[in-house]
XYZ file of C-alpha atoms in Angstrom:
72
model
C 4.571 -8.176 6.026
C 2.725 -9.030 9.342
C 3.901 -7.359 12.694
C 3.677 -10.972 14.191
C 5.943 -12.434 11.515
C 8.815 -14.371 13.318
C 12.170 -12.896 12.594
C 13.740 -16.344 12.032
C 11.091 -17.054 9.211
C 12.688 -17.279 5.700
C 10.051 -15.244 4.416
C 11.019 -12.309 6.628
C 14.002 -11.695 4.374
C 16.690 -10.824 6.829
C 20.060 -12.195 6.768
C 21.241 -14.951 8.957
C 23.812 -12.570 10.605
C 21.056 -10.018 11.347
C 18.559 -12.602 12.296
C 20.963 -14.293 14.750
C 21.822 -10.919 16.479
C 18.176 -10.097 16.989
C 17.279 -13.538 18.419
C 20.144 -13.337 20.767
C 18.676 -10.188 22.246
C 15.275 -12.009 22.498
C 13.733 -10.112 19.592
C 11.573 -12.803 18.039
C 8.798 -10.822 16.011
C 8.807 -7.850 13.736
C 6.431 -6.326 16.392
C 9.147 -6.695 18.921
C 11.674 -5.222 16.356
C 9.654 -2.116 15.612
C 9.245 -1.313 19.327
C 13.195 -0.857 19.543
C 15.033 2.127 18.966
C 18.051 2.542 16.708
C 20.091 3.507 19.825
C 18.852 0.171 21.597
C 19.905 -1.978 18.491
C 23.226 -0.240 18.005
C 24.139 -1.324 21.628
C 23.723 -5.029 20.610
C 26.898 -7.119 20.048
C 27.222 -7.850 16.434
C 24.799 -5.107 15.283
C 27.200 -2.740 13.351
C 26.963 -0.660 10.200
C 26.100 -3.281 7.797
C 23.348 -4.752 9.868
C 21.961 -1.259 10.464
C 22.081 -0.686 6.680
C 20.463 -4.069 5.845
C 17.725 -3.513 8.400
C 17.185 0.326 7.287
C 16.765 -1.045 3.658
C 14.464 -3.926 4.787
C 12.339 -1.601 6.854
C 11.941 1.044 4.117
C 11.159 -1.351 1.514
C 8.271 -2.714 3.600
C 6.947 0.791 4.639
C 7.932 0.202 8.149
C 10.103 2.120 10.756
C 11.261 2.148 14.203
C 9.853 4.144 17.004
C 12.608 6.710 16.937
C 12.588 7.221 13.245
C 11.997 11.091 13.545
C 15.165 11.288 15.547
C 17.573 9.775 13.232
């Protein structure tokens, strides 16, 4: 998975709900997503426990992590 992959690409594998949530916050690429913190993401409207669980699972499956992983 390349860091410049567009969030809205089907190959990305994120759900429509999570994708739309990220796009509404102007997060368009995986690089932009990986620069976020969990605290920042949790503040988004529509980013709840299900979205967080999905994203954690996705990141783990692809060997990726957010900047604040060591704090969560």
